[in-house]
Coordinates of C-alpha atoms in Angstrom, one line a residue:
M946 CA -8.6 -24.6 4.2
K947 CA -10.9 -21.9 5.6
L948 CA -9.7 -23.0 9.4
F949 CA -5.9 -22.6 7.9
V950 CA -6.7 -19.5 6.2
T951 CA -8.3 -18.0 9.4
A952 CA -5.8 -19.3 11.9
V953 CA -2.4 -19.2 10.1
I954 CA -2.2 -17.6 6.7
A955 CA -4.4 -14.3 6.9
P956 CA -3.7 -12.9 10.3
L957 CA 0.1 -13.6 10.1
L958 CA 1.1 -13.2 6.5
G959 CA -1.9 -12.1 4.7
V960 CA -1.5 -14.7 2.1
I961 CA -4.0 -17.4 0.7
A962 CA -1.9 -20.2 -0.7
S963 CA -4.2 -21.7 -3.2
P964 CA -5.5 -20.4 -6.6
L965 CA -8.8 -18.4 -6.3
W966 CA -9.8 -18.7 -9.7
G967 CA -8.8 -20.6 -13.1
Q968 CA -8.3 -24.4 -13.3
D969 CA -8.7 -25.5 -9.8
S970 CA -11.5 -23.2 -8.8
S971 CA -12.2 -22.5 -5.2
S972 CA -14.7 -20.7 -3.1
L973 CA -13.6 -17.2 -4.8
S974 CA -14.6 -18.4 -8.6
E975 CA -18.0 -20.1 -7.0
I976 CA -18.9 -17.0 -5.1
L977 CA -18.0 -14.3 -8.3
S978 CA -19.5 -17.2 -10.7
D979 CA -22.2 -15.1 -12.5
S980 CA -22.0 -12.5 -10.3
V981 CA -19.3 -10.1 -11.9
Q982 CA -20.4 -7.3 -14.3
T983 CA -19.7 -3.9 -16.0
V984 CA -20.9 -0.8 -14.7
E985 CA -23.6 -1.0 -17.5
G986 CA -24.8 -4.4 -16.1
K987 CA -22.9 -6.6 -18.7
K988 CA -22.1 -9.8 -17.5
V989 CA -18.2 -10.7 -17.3
E990 CA -16.8 -14.4 -17.4
I991 CA -14.4 -14.7 -14.4
E992 CA -12.1 -16.3 -17.0
E993 CA -11.7 -12.9 -18.2
L994 CA -9.8 -11.8 -15.2
E995 CA -7.2 -14.5 -15.6
G996 CA -3.5 -12.8 -16.3
K997 CA -4.6 -9.6 -14.5
I998 CA -4.0 -8.2 -11.1
V999 CA -7.3 -7.9 -9.3
G1000 CA -8.4 -5.7 -6.6
L1001 CA -11.5 -6.6 -4.7
Y1002 CA -12.7 -3.2 -3.3
F1003 CA -15.0 -3.7 -0.4
S1004 CA -16.9 -0.3 0.1
A1005 CA -20.1 1.7 0.4
H1006 CA -21.6 4.9 0.1
W1007 CA -22.7 5.5 3.7
C1008 CA -18.8 5.2 4.6
G1009 CA -16.8 8.6 5.2
P1010 CA -13.6 7.1 4.6
C1011 CA -14.8 5.1 1.4
R1012 CA -16.2 8.4 -0.1
L1013 CA -12.7 9.9 0.6
F1014 CA -10.4 7.1 -0.7
T1015 CA -12.9 6.0 -3.9
P1016 CA -11.8 9.2 -6.2
V1017 CA -8.4 8.4 -5.2
L1018 CA -8.4 4.6 -6.3
A1019 CA -10.7 5.8 -9.4
E1020 CA -7.7 8.0 -10.5
F1021 CA -5.2 5.0 -9.8
Y1022 CA -7.4 2.9 -12.0
E1023 CA -7.6 5.3 -15.0
T1024 CA -4.0 5.4 -14.8
H1025 CA -3.2 1.5 -14.6
K1026 CA -6.3 -0.2 -16.3
E1027 CA -4.5 -0.7 -19.5
Q1028 CA -1.8 -2.6 -17.6
D1029 CA -3.5 -5.9 -17.0
F1030 CA -5.2 -4.6 -13.8
E1031 CA -8.9 -4.7 -12.7
I1032 CA -10.9 -3.9 -9.9
I1033 CA -14.2 -5.7 -8.6
F1034 CA -16.4 -3.4 -6.4
I1035 CA -17.8 -5.3 -3.8
S1036 CA -20.8 -3.1 -2.3
F1037 CA -22.1 -3.1 1.1
D1038 CA -24.8 -0.6 0.3
K1039 CA -28.2 -1.3 1.1
S1040 CA -29.7 -1.2 -2.4
N1041 CA -28.7 -1.6 -5.8
T1042 CA -30.0 2.0 -6.3
E1043 CA -27.6 3.2 -3.7
K1044 CA -24.8 1.2 -5.1
Q1045 CA -25.5 2.5 -8.6
N1046 CA -25.8 6.2 -7.5
Y1047 CA -22.3 5.9 -5.5
M1048 CA -20.6 4.4 -8.6
R1049 CA -21.7 7.1 -10.4
E1050 CA -21.2 9.9 -8.2
A1051 CA -17.3 8.3 -7.3
G1052 CA -16.4 8.0 -10.9
M1053 CA -15.9 4.1 -10.6
K1054 CA -15.7 2.5 -14.1
W1055 CA -14.7 -0.6 -13.0
L1056 CA -16.2 -4.0 -12.7
T1057 CA -18.6 -4.8 -9.8
M1058 CA -20.4 -7.5 -8.4
K1059 CA -24.2 -7.9 -8.9
G1060 CA -26.3 -6.8 -6.2
A1061 CA -25.5 -4.7 -3.0
G1062 CA -24.9 -6.2 0.5
N1063 CA -26.2 -9.5 -0.1
R1064 CA -25.2 -13.0 0.8
K1065 CA -22.3 -13.2 -1.6
A1066 CA -20.4 -9.9 -0.6
K1067 CA -20.8 -11.1 2.9
Q1068 CA -19.2 -14.3 2.0
L1069 CA -16.2 -12.6 0.4
A1070 CA -15.6 -10.2 3.4
E1071 CA -15.8 -13.3 5.5
E1072 CA -13.3 -15.3 3.3
F1073 CA -10.9 -12.4 3.3
Q1074 CA -11.5 -11.5 7.1
V1075 CA -12.5 -7.8 5.6
Q1076 CA -12.7 -5.8 9.2
G1077 CA -13.7 -2.6 7.9
F1078 CA -14.5 -0.1 5.0
P1079 CA -12.7 0.8 2.5
T1080 CA -10.5 -2.2 1.8
L1081 CA -8.8 -3.0 -1.3
L1082 CA -7.7 -6.7 -1.6
I1083 CA -4.8 -7.2 -4.4
L1084 CA -4.9 -10.7 -6.0
D1085 CA -2.1 -11.8 -8.6
D1086 CA -3.1 -13.0 -12.1
S1087 CA -3.5 -16.8 -10.4
G1088 CA -6.0 -15.4 -7.7
K1089 CA -3.4 -15.6 -5.1
L1090 CA -3.7 -12.8 -2.4
I1091 CA -0.7 -10.4 -2.8
T1092 CA -1.7 -8.0 -0.2
P1093 CA -4.6 -7.0 2.2
N1094 CA -3.3 -3.8 2.3
G1095 CA -3.8 -2.4 -1.7
R1096 CA -5.5 0.7 0.3
A1097 CA -2.4 1.8 1.9
D1098 CA 0.0 1.1 -1.1
V1099 CA -2.3 3.2 -3.5
I1100 CA -2.4 6.2 -0.8
T1101 CA 1.1 6.3 -0.2
S1102 CA 3.2 4.9 -3.2
S1103 CA 0.6 5.1 -6.2
E1104 CA 3.2 5.4 -8.7
T1105 CA 5.2 2.4 -7.9
A1106 CA 2.2 0.2 -6.4
L1107 CA 1.2 -1.8 -9.5
E1108 CA 4.8 -2.5 -10.4
R1109 CA 5.5 -4.0 -7.0
W1110 CA 2.3 -6.1 -7.0
L1111 CA 3.5 -7.3 -10.4
E1112 CA 6.8 -8.6 -8.8
T1113 CA 5.3 -9.9 -5.8
D1114 CA 5.2 -14.0 -5.7
P1115 CA 2.8 -14.9 -3.0
S1116 CA 3.5 -18.8 -3.2

């Protein structure tokens, strides 16, 4: 599967053809298991994300473009969080303190993966071939990649982005 994603799907289509969480769990649910939490540190079960569009947000406080985009994403999130949309922050900061400060300063009120710049964050970045920061990957309600270009969608068409993501069938 990893070779298939690496060689064919991700570069050409930006689509992963297997569920990433749910009944047929794969690497995403394994990587995120026991790792998703609220800003306050409360554990979130991965099953709570089923039925939602999920953005995986790869970012870090030291990244200039991230510091510009994060407030835009925070505004988008505030507008759409009640519409079955959630974000999970995947931090590449050097410490948990840097991550927490960045989240507070930037107004991130969404979920986060435990820790900062850790092995699990690196596994996710590798799995999805993240090439730079910030990256916002959009997954459908069954965990399939809708688009690797969530950042561009939020910037260029924030009024219609979620609606288009909801209408997209990545299978």
